[in-house]
Coordinates of C-alpha atoms in Angstrom, one line a residue:
M1 CA 100.2 93.0 168.5
R2 CA 100.5 90.6 165.4
E3 CA 104.1 89.4 166.7
A4 CA 102.6 89.0 170.0
A5 CA 99.4 87.2 169.5
G6 CA 99.7 86.0 165.8
G7 CA 99.9 82.7 164.3
L8 CA 98.2 80.7 167.1
P9 CA 95.5 78.0 166.6
R10 CA 92.0 79.2 166.1
Q11 CA 91.1 76.6 168.8
F12 CA 93.3 78.6 171.3
W13 CA 91.4 81.9 170.4
W14 CA 88.1 80.3 171.3
L15 CA 89.4 79.0 174.7
W16 CA 91.0 82.6 175.2
T17 CA 87.5 84.1 174.5
S18 CA 85.8 81.9 176.9
T19 CA 88.4 83.0 179.5
L20 CA 87.8 86.5 179.0
V21 CA 83.8 86.0 179.3
N22 CA 84.4 84.1 182.4
R23 CA 86.7 86.5 184.0
L24 CA 84.7 89.4 182.9
G25 CA 81.8 88.1 185.3
G26 CA 84.0 87.2 188.2
F27 CA 82.3 89.4 190.9
V28 CA 81.9 87.0 193.7
V29 CA 85.2 86.4 194.9
T30 CA 86.4 90.0 194.9
F31 CA 83.3 91.1 197.1
L32 CA 82.6 88.0 199.0
A33 CA 84.1 89.3 202.3
L34 CA 82.1 92.8 201.9
Y35 CA 79.1 90.6 201.2
L36 CA 79.2 88.7 204.4
T37 CA 80.3 91.3 206.7
V38 CA 78.4 94.2 205.5
Q39 CA 75.3 92.5 203.9
R40 CA 74.8 89.6 206.1
G41 CA 76.4 91.2 209.2
Y42 CA 78.7 88.3 210.0
S43 CA 82.0 88.9 211.9
A44 CA 85.5 89.2 210.1
S45 CA 86.3 86.0 211.5
Y46 CA 83.5 84.1 209.9
A47 CA 84.3 85.6 206.7
G48 CA 87.8 84.5 206.9
L49 CA 86.6 81.0 207.6
V50 CA 84.3 81.1 204.5
A51 CA 87.3 82.4 202.4
G52 CA 89.5 79.4 203.8
L53 CA 86.9 76.9 203.0
F54 CA 86.5 78.5 199.4
G55 CA 90.2 78.0 199.1
L56 CA 90.4 74.5 200.6
G57 CA 87.5 73.6 198.1
G58 CA 89.7 75.0 195.2
A59 CA 92.7 73.0 196.2
A60 CA 90.6 70.0 195.9
G61 CA 88.9 71.2 192.8
A62 CA 92.4 71.5 191.1
V63 CA 93.6 67.9 191.8
L64 CA 90.1 66.4 190.9
G65 CA 90.0 68.6 187.9
G66 CA 93.4 67.5 186.5
V67 CA 92.5 63.8 187.1
L68 CA 89.1 64.2 185.2
A69 CA 90.8 66.1 182.6
D70 CA 93.2 63.2 181.7
R71 CA 90.4 60.5 182.2
V72 CA 86.8 61.9 180.7
G73 CA 88.5 64.7 178.6
R74 CA 89.5 68.3 178.6
R75 CA 86.2 69.6 177.2
S76 CA 83.9 67.4 179.2
T77 CA 85.6 68.4 182.4
M78 CA 85.6 72.1 181.5
L79 CA 81.8 71.9 180.8
A80 CA 81.0 69.9 183.9
A81 CA 83.0 72.2 186.3
Q82 CA 81.6 75.4 184.5
L83 CA 78.1 74.3 184.7
G84 CA 78.8 73.4 188.5
A85 CA 80.1 76.6 189.2
A86 CA 77.3 78.6 187.7
A87 CA 74.7 76.5 189.7
T88 CA 76.8 76.8 193.0
T89 CA 77.5 80.7 192.6
A90 CA 73.8 81.4 192.1
L91 CA 73.0 79.2 195.1
L92 CA 75.8 80.9 197.2
G93 CA 73.8 84.1 196.7
L94 CA 70.5 82.7 198.0
V95 CA 71.6 80.6 201.1
H96 CA 71.4 82.5 204.6
H97 CA 72.3 79.9 207.4
P98 CA 75.9 80.2 208.2
A99 CA 76.6 76.4 207.6
A100 CA 74.8 76.6 204.4
I101 CA 77.1 79.6 203.2
A102 CA 80.3 77.8 204.3
L103 CA 79.2 74.6 202.5
V104 CA 78.4 76.2 199.4
A105 CA 81.3 78.6 199.4
A106 CA 83.5 75.6 199.4
A107 CA 81.4 73.9 196.6
V108 CA 82.1 77.2 194.6
G109 CA 85.9 77.0 195.2
L110 CA 85.9 73.2 194.1
T111 CA 83.8 73.5 190.9
S112 CA 85.6 76.9 189.6
N113 CA 88.9 75.6 190.0
A114 CA 88.1 72.3 188.7
S115 CA 88.4 73.8 185.0
R116 CA 91.7 75.6 185.4
P117 CA 93.7 72.2 184.8
A118 CA 91.7 71.3 181.4
V119 CA 92.3 74.8 180.1
Q120 CA 96.0 74.7 180.8
A121 CA 96.0 71.4 179.4
I122 CA 94.0 72.3 176.1
I123 CA 96.4 75.1 175.5
A124 CA 99.4 72.8 175.8
D125 CA 97.5 70.3 173.4
V126 CA 96.9 72.6 170.6
V127 CA 99.8 75.1 170.8
P128 CA 103.2 74.1 169.6
A129 CA 105.8 74.1 172.3
A130 CA 107.7 77.1 170.8
D131 CA 104.7 79.1 171.2
R132 CA 103.2 78.1 174.7
V133 CA 105.0 80.8 176.9
R134 CA 103.3 83.3 174.4
A135 CA 99.9 81.6 174.5
Y136 CA 99.8 81.3 178.4
S137 CA 100.9 85.1 178.5
L138 CA 98.0 85.9 176.5
N139 CA 95.4 83.8 178.5
Y140 CA 97.0 85.4 181.6
W141 CA 96.5 88.7 180.1
A142 CA 92.8 87.9 179.3
I143 CA 92.3 87.0 183.0
N144 CA 93.6 90.1 184.2
I145 CA 91.6 92.4 182.0
G146 CA 88.3 90.3 183.1
F147 CA 89.6 90.8 186.7
G148 CA 89.9 94.5 186.3
V149 CA 86.7 95.1 184.4
S150 CA 84.7 92.8 186.9
S151 CA 86.1 94.7 190.0
A152 CA 85.3 98.0 188.7
A153 CA 81.7 96.8 187.5
A154 CA 81.0 94.9 190.6
G155 CA 81.0 98.1 193.0
F156 CA 78.1 99.3 190.8
I157 CA 76.1 96.1 190.6
A158 CA 76.6 95.6 194.3
S159 CA 74.5 99.0 194.8
A160 CA 71.6 97.6 193.2
G161 CA 71.8 94.5 195.4
Y162 CA 74.4 91.9 195.9
L163 CA 72.2 89.1 194.7
W164 CA 72.8 90.7 191.1
L165 CA 76.5 89.9 191.6
F166 CA 76.0 86.0 192.2
L167 CA 73.6 85.9 189.3
G168 CA 75.8 87.8 187.2
D169 CA 78.8 85.8 187.8
A170 CA 76.6 82.5 187.4
F171 CA 75.3 83.9 183.9
S172 CA 79.0 84.7 182.6
T173 CA 80.1 81.3 183.6
V174 CA 77.3 79.7 181.5
V175 CA 78.2 81.8 178.6
C176 CA 81.7 80.7 179.0
A177 CA 80.3 77.1 179.2
L178 CA 78.4 77.8 175.8
V179 CA 81.3 79.1 174.0
V180 CA 83.2 75.9 175.2
Y181 CA 80.5 73.7 173.9
V182 CA 80.1 75.2 170.6
R183 CA 83.8 76.1 169.8
V184 CA 86.1 74.1 171.6
R185 CA 87.2 70.6 170.5
E186 CA 88.3 67.7 172.6
S187 CA 92.2 67.8 172.4
L188 CA 92.9 64.7 174.8
P189 CA 95.8 62.8 172.9
A190 CA 95.4 59.2 172.2
A191 CA 96.4 56.6 175.2
A192 CA 99.2 55.6 172.9
D193 CA 101.0 58.8 173.8
T194 CA 100.7 58.3 177.6
G195 CA 104.4 57.4 178.1
A196 CA 105.9 60.1 176.1
P197 CA 107.1 63.3 177.5
A198 CA 105.6 66.2 175.7
A199 CA 108.9 67.8 175.0
S200 CA 110.3 64.7 173.6
R201 CA 107.7 64.6 171.2
A202 CA 108.2 68.0 170.3
H203 CA 111.7 67.0 169.6
A204 CA 110.7 64.1 167.3
R205 CA 108.0 66.3 165.3
Q206 CA 110.8 68.6 164.4
S207 CA 113.1 65.7 163.4
T208 CA 110.1 64.3 161.3
Q209 CA 109.5 67.6 159.5
A210 CA 113.0 67.7 158.5
A211 CA 113.5 64.2 157.4
R212 CA 110.1 62.7 156.9
T213 CA 111.7 59.1 157.1
V214 CA 112.5 59.0 160.8
R215 CA 111.7 55.4 162.0
T216 CA 110.1 54.4 165.4
A217 CA 111.6 51.6 167.4
P218 CA 109.2 49.1 169.2
A219 CA 108.1 50.4 172.3
G220 CA 107.6 48.3 175.6
P221 CA 104.3 48.2 177.2
R222 CA 103.4 51.4 178.8
T223 CA 100.6 52.1 181.4
A224 CA 98.7 55.2 182.0
T225 CA 100.2 57.9 184.4
R226 CA 98.4 57.8 187.8
L227 CA 98.3 60.7 190.2
V228 CA 100.7 58.7 192.4
D229 CA 103.2 58.9 189.5
V230 CA 102.9 62.5 189.3
L231 CA 103.7 62.8 192.8
R232 CA 106.9 60.5 192.7
D233 CA 108.1 62.7 189.6
Q234 CA 110.9 64.2 191.9
R235 CA 112.2 66.8 189.4
F236 CA 108.3 67.9 188.8
M237 CA 107.7 68.1 192.6
V238 CA 110.8 70.2 193.2
M239 CA 109.5 72.5 190.8
V240 CA 106.1 72.4 192.7
L241 CA 108.1 73.1 196.0
C242 CA 109.9 76.1 194.4
T243 CA 106.2 77.5 193.2
F244 CA 104.9 77.0 196.7
L245 CA 107.9 79.1 197.9
L246 CA 107.4 81.8 195.5
G247 CA 103.6 81.7 195.7
S248 CA 103.9 82.2 199.8
V249 CA 106.1 85.3 199.0
M250 CA 103.8 86.6 196.5
Q251 CA 100.6 86.3 198.9
Q252 CA 102.5 89.1 201.0
G253 CA 101.2 91.6 198.3
N254 CA 97.6 90.5 199.1
S255 CA 97.7 90.3 202.9
T256 CA 100.8 91.5 204.9
L257 CA 101.0 94.5 202.4
A258 CA 97.6 95.8 203.6
V259 CA 98.6 95.5 207.3
D260 CA 101.8 97.3 206.7
M261 CA 100.4 100.1 204.8
G262 CA 97.7 100.5 207.9
A263 CA 100.6 100.7 210.1
H264 CA 101.8 103.6 208.1
G265 CA 98.5 105.4 208.4
L266 CA 97.3 104.9 204.8
S267 CA 93.5 103.9 204.2
S268 CA 92.0 101.0 202.7
R269 CA 91.3 103.1 199.7
Q270 CA 94.9 103.9 199.1
F271 CA 95.5 100.2 199.5
G272 CA 93.0 99.3 196.9
L273 CA 94.5 101.9 194.6
A274 CA 98.1 100.4 195.2
A275 CA 96.8 97.1 194.6
A276 CA 95.0 98.2 191.7
V277 CA 98.7 98.9 190.0
N278 CA 99.2 95.2 189.7
G279 CA 96.3 94.8 187.5
V280 CA 97.0 97.7 185.4
V281 CA 100.8 97.0 184.7
I282 CA 99.9 93.5 183.5
V283 CA 97.2 94.7 181.0
I284 CA 99.6 97.2 179.8
L285 CA 102.9 95.2 179.7
Q286 CA 101.9 91.7 179.5
L287 CA 102.1 91.6 175.6
P288 CA 105.3 93.9 175.2
V289 CA 107.2 92.1 177.9
T290 CA 106.3 88.6 176.4
R291 CA 107.5 89.8 172.9
L292 CA 110.6 91.2 174.4
L293 CA 111.4 87.9 175.9
R294 CA 110.5 85.7 173.2
G295 CA 113.1 83.1 172.7
R296 CA 114.6 83.4 176.3
S297 CA 115.1 80.1 177.9
S298 CA 112.7 79.0 180.5
A299 CA 115.4 78.7 183.2
S300 CA 116.1 82.2 182.6
L301 CA 112.5 83.3 182.7
L302 CA 111.6 81.6 185.8
A303 CA 114.8 82.5 187.7
I304 CA 114.6 86.5 186.7
G305 CA 110.9 86.5 187.3
S306 CA 111.3 85.2 190.8
L307 CA 114.2 87.4 191.6
V308 CA 112.1 90.7 190.5
L309 CA 109.0 89.5 192.1
S310 CA 110.6 88.7 195.4
W311 CA 113.3 91.5 195.6
G312 CA 110.5 93.9 194.5
L313 CA 108.4 92.7 197.6
G314 CA 111.6 93.2 199.5
L315 CA 111.7 96.7 198.5
T316 CA 108.5 97.4 200.6
A317 CA 110.9 97.6 203.8
F318 CA 111.9 100.9 202.3
A319 CA 108.3 102.3 201.7
G320 CA 106.4 104.5 203.8
T321 CA 104.3 106.5 201.4
F322 CA 101.5 105.8 199.0
G323 CA 103.7 106.6 196.0
L324 CA 106.5 104.4 197.3
Y325 CA 104.3 101.6 197.9
A326 CA 102.6 101.8 194.4
L327 CA 106.4 101.8 192.9
T328 CA 107.0 98.5 194.6
V329 CA 104.0 96.9 193.4
A330 CA 104.9 97.9 189.8
V331 CA 108.3 96.4 190.4
W332 CA 107.2 92.8 192.0
T333 CA 104.3 92.9 189.1
L334 CA 106.9 92.7 186.3
G335 CA 108.4 89.5 188.0
E336 CA 105.0 88.1 187.8
I337 CA 104.6 89.0 184.2
M338 CA 107.7 86.8 183.4
H339 CA 107.0 84.1 185.8
A340 CA 103.5 83.2 185.5
P341 CA 103.4 82.3 181.6
A342 CA 106.6 80.5 181.6
S343 CA 105.9 78.4 184.6
M344 CA 102.6 77.0 183.1
S345 CA 104.6 76.5 179.7
V346 CA 107.2 74.3 181.6
V347 CA 104.7 72.3 183.3
S348 CA 103.2 71.3 180.0
D349 CA 106.7 70.4 178.8
L350 CA 107.5 68.1 181.6
A351 CA 104.3 66.1 181.6
P352 CA 103.2 63.4 179.3
A353 CA 100.6 64.4 176.8
T354 CA 97.8 62.5 178.6
A355 CA 98.7 63.4 181.9
R356 CA 98.9 67.2 181.2
G357 CA 95.7 67.6 183.4
R358 CA 97.2 65.9 186.5
Y359 CA 100.3 67.7 186.2
Q360 CA 98.7 71.0 185.9
G361 CA 96.2 70.3 189.0
V362 CA 99.1 69.4 191.4
Y363 CA 100.9 72.5 190.2
S364 CA 97.6 74.5 190.9
L365 CA 97.7 72.8 194.2
A366 CA 101.0 74.6 195.2
W367 CA 99.4 77.8 194.6
S368 CA 96.4 77.0 196.8
A369 CA 98.7 75.8 199.4
A370 CA 100.6 79.1 199.2
T371 CA 97.3 81.0 199.4
F372 CA 96.7 79.3 202.8
A373 CA 100.2 79.4 204.2
G374 CA 101.5 82.8 202.8
P375 CA 99.4 85.0 204.5
L376 CA 99.4 83.0 208.0
L377 CA 103.2 82.9 207.9
G378 CA 103.5 86.7 207.0
G379 CA 101.1 87.6 209.6
L380 CA 103.0 85.7 212.5
A381 CA 106.3 87.1 211.1
Y382 CA 105.0 90.6 211.2
D383 CA 103.8 90.4 214.8
R384 CA 106.7 88.7 216.2
L385 CA 109.7 89.6 214.1
G386 CA 108.6 93.0 212.6
R387 CA 108.1 94.6 209.1
D388 CA 111.7 94.4 208.1
A389 CA 112.0 90.4 208.8
V390 CA 108.8 90.1 206.7
W391 CA 110.2 91.9 203.6
A392 CA 113.8 90.8 203.9
G393 CA 112.3 87.1 204.1
C394 CA 110.5 87.6 200.8
A395 CA 113.7 88.4 199.2
L396 CA 115.5 85.4 200.6
V397 CA 112.8 83.0 200.1
G398 CA 112.2 84.2 196.5
T399 CA 115.9 83.9 195.8
A400 CA 115.9 80.2 197.0
A401 CA 113.0 79.7 194.8
A402 CA 114.7 81.4 191.8
T403 CA 118.1 79.2 192.2
G404 CA 115.8 75.9 192.4
Y405 CA 114.3 76.9 189.2
Y406 CA 117.4 77.6 187.5
L407 CA 119.3 74.5 188.6
L408 CA 116.5 72.3 187.9
L409 CA 115.8 73.4 184.4
R410 CA 119.4 74.1 183.2
V411 CA 120.0 70.4 184.3
R412 CA 117.3 69.5 182.0
A413 CA 118.3 71.7 179.3
A414 CA 121.9 70.5 179.5
A415 CA 120.7 66.6 178.9
S416 CA 118.7 67.7 175.7
P417 CA 119.7 65.9 172.7
A418 CA 121.2 67.7 169.6
P419 CA 118.7 68.1 166.7
L420 CA 119.1 65.3 164.2
P421 CA 120.4 66.4 161.0
P422 CA 118.1 66.9 157.9
A423 CA 118.9 63.7 156.1
A424 CA 118.7 61.6 159.4
T425 CA 117.3 58.2 159.2
A426 CA 118.6 56.6 162.3
D427 CA 116.2 54.8 164.6
V428 CA 114.5 56.7 167.3
P429 CA 112.8 55.3 170.2
A430 CA 109.0 55.8 170.9
D431 CA 109.8 58.4 173.5
G432 CA 111.2 60.6 170.8
T433 CA 114.9 60.9 171.6
A434 CA 117.9 59.7 169.8
D435 CA 119.4 57.7 172.6
G436 CA 116.1 56.8 174.7
T437 CA 117.0 59.0 177.7
A438 CA 113.9 60.8 177.3
D439 CA 112.2 63.2 180.0
V440 CA 114.0 66.2 178.2
L441 CA 112.8 69.8 178.7
P442 CA 114.1 72.1 175.8
A443 CA 115.1 75.5 177.0
A444 CA 113.3 77.1 173.8
L445 CA 112.6 75.4 170.6
P446 CA 113.0 77.4 167.2
D447 CA 110.3 79.1 165.5
A448 CA 110.5 76.3 162.7
S449 CA 108.0 74.3 164.6
A450 CA 105.3 76.8 163.7
G451 CA 105.1 74.7 160.7
A452 CA 103.1 72.2 162.7
R453 CA 100.3 75.0 163.4
E454 CA 96.8 74.4 162.5
E455 CA 94.1 77.1 161.6
P456 CA 96.3 80.1 162.3
V457 CA 94.7 83.5 162.8
T458 CA 96.4 86.7 163.3
G459 CA 95.6 88.7 166.5

């Protein structure tokens, strides 16, 4: 535990605490469909429409939150989004008109998702590059612990009245905002850092620690990174495309898997138990797997994680009993454990320091799009081509995503400049590289960068 969680800045642990508190009270999303169909008596089609609007609001919130995190600050964006999420969540439990429910659900999606790019950007700001995969793993661990506990508790709370689910969710979000307000500091870098890629600055910091005499050449005029600049970053957008492909594959575990289990005569309760395997495996194995894979290159983590996830879902073609379905869920969850933290770390490395919010927002947009496209395409393929085509397609599409990740990141790693010798005094451009080529993503930085940590605490 000390090796997996020790040595990270205190600022990170307060952010981790706020994430855990927020997820412990995340009741509404899990039970929204049941609330609409059972409590309010609406049709399954209407519940699906509300879920779609919630996702659409979340997609808009990811981009908006990313832009605001870079413009007004990470902390301010988090506070505004969390207070807005608390207000809209409570309101959702009070409105009754179908149009009002749909509108407020979209607002809940927007406000609840707007804080995520800011959270991911703060982690990148305060955690050294060599420790980011570990930090994102711990944050992902907190999300899944909170999700598991809230899902179990929500059933008991709903028995006392669904309104308590909405009020409890809103209360936990307010507590989360309070933790952020009291303990989390603003981490948005100065505007002077706008043009320098994060990975290049990390390389420069290592050189500075070794030599203490590295001189910086004059830099030309730089302009702030705009959202359109992020969309024009071809290498980053290739990663976004790979993430969309893998996300669409992953969504089959939330949608088509239930249909397939039902076709084999298994109950909704058994599907719930099989789905719970995902959270249990993450909670138990996230830290050990993170420790085991520490120091591996980002290219390897994303490629292997994508392969294990997609081929694990592909194994569903051979499942027909509850035990086999649960086994396939356990397999593809291992791929999720490897992929999720590494991907968020890579996005942070690809982005200029003051544009991390925008980059994380566009990256989150890929997942939001996959949440919409994945179930739709999976359902159409299942009806028209059959179950074998769906699960074989998962394996093939996931393999394409893995190949894209590996080639993209290996190319960038190959372009990485060698570290400067300890006595180096050569001029280094302002972007932090030895030859001015910039835009470099190191596969894995050595643990020596831990010297730059502030306020270390043990796990």
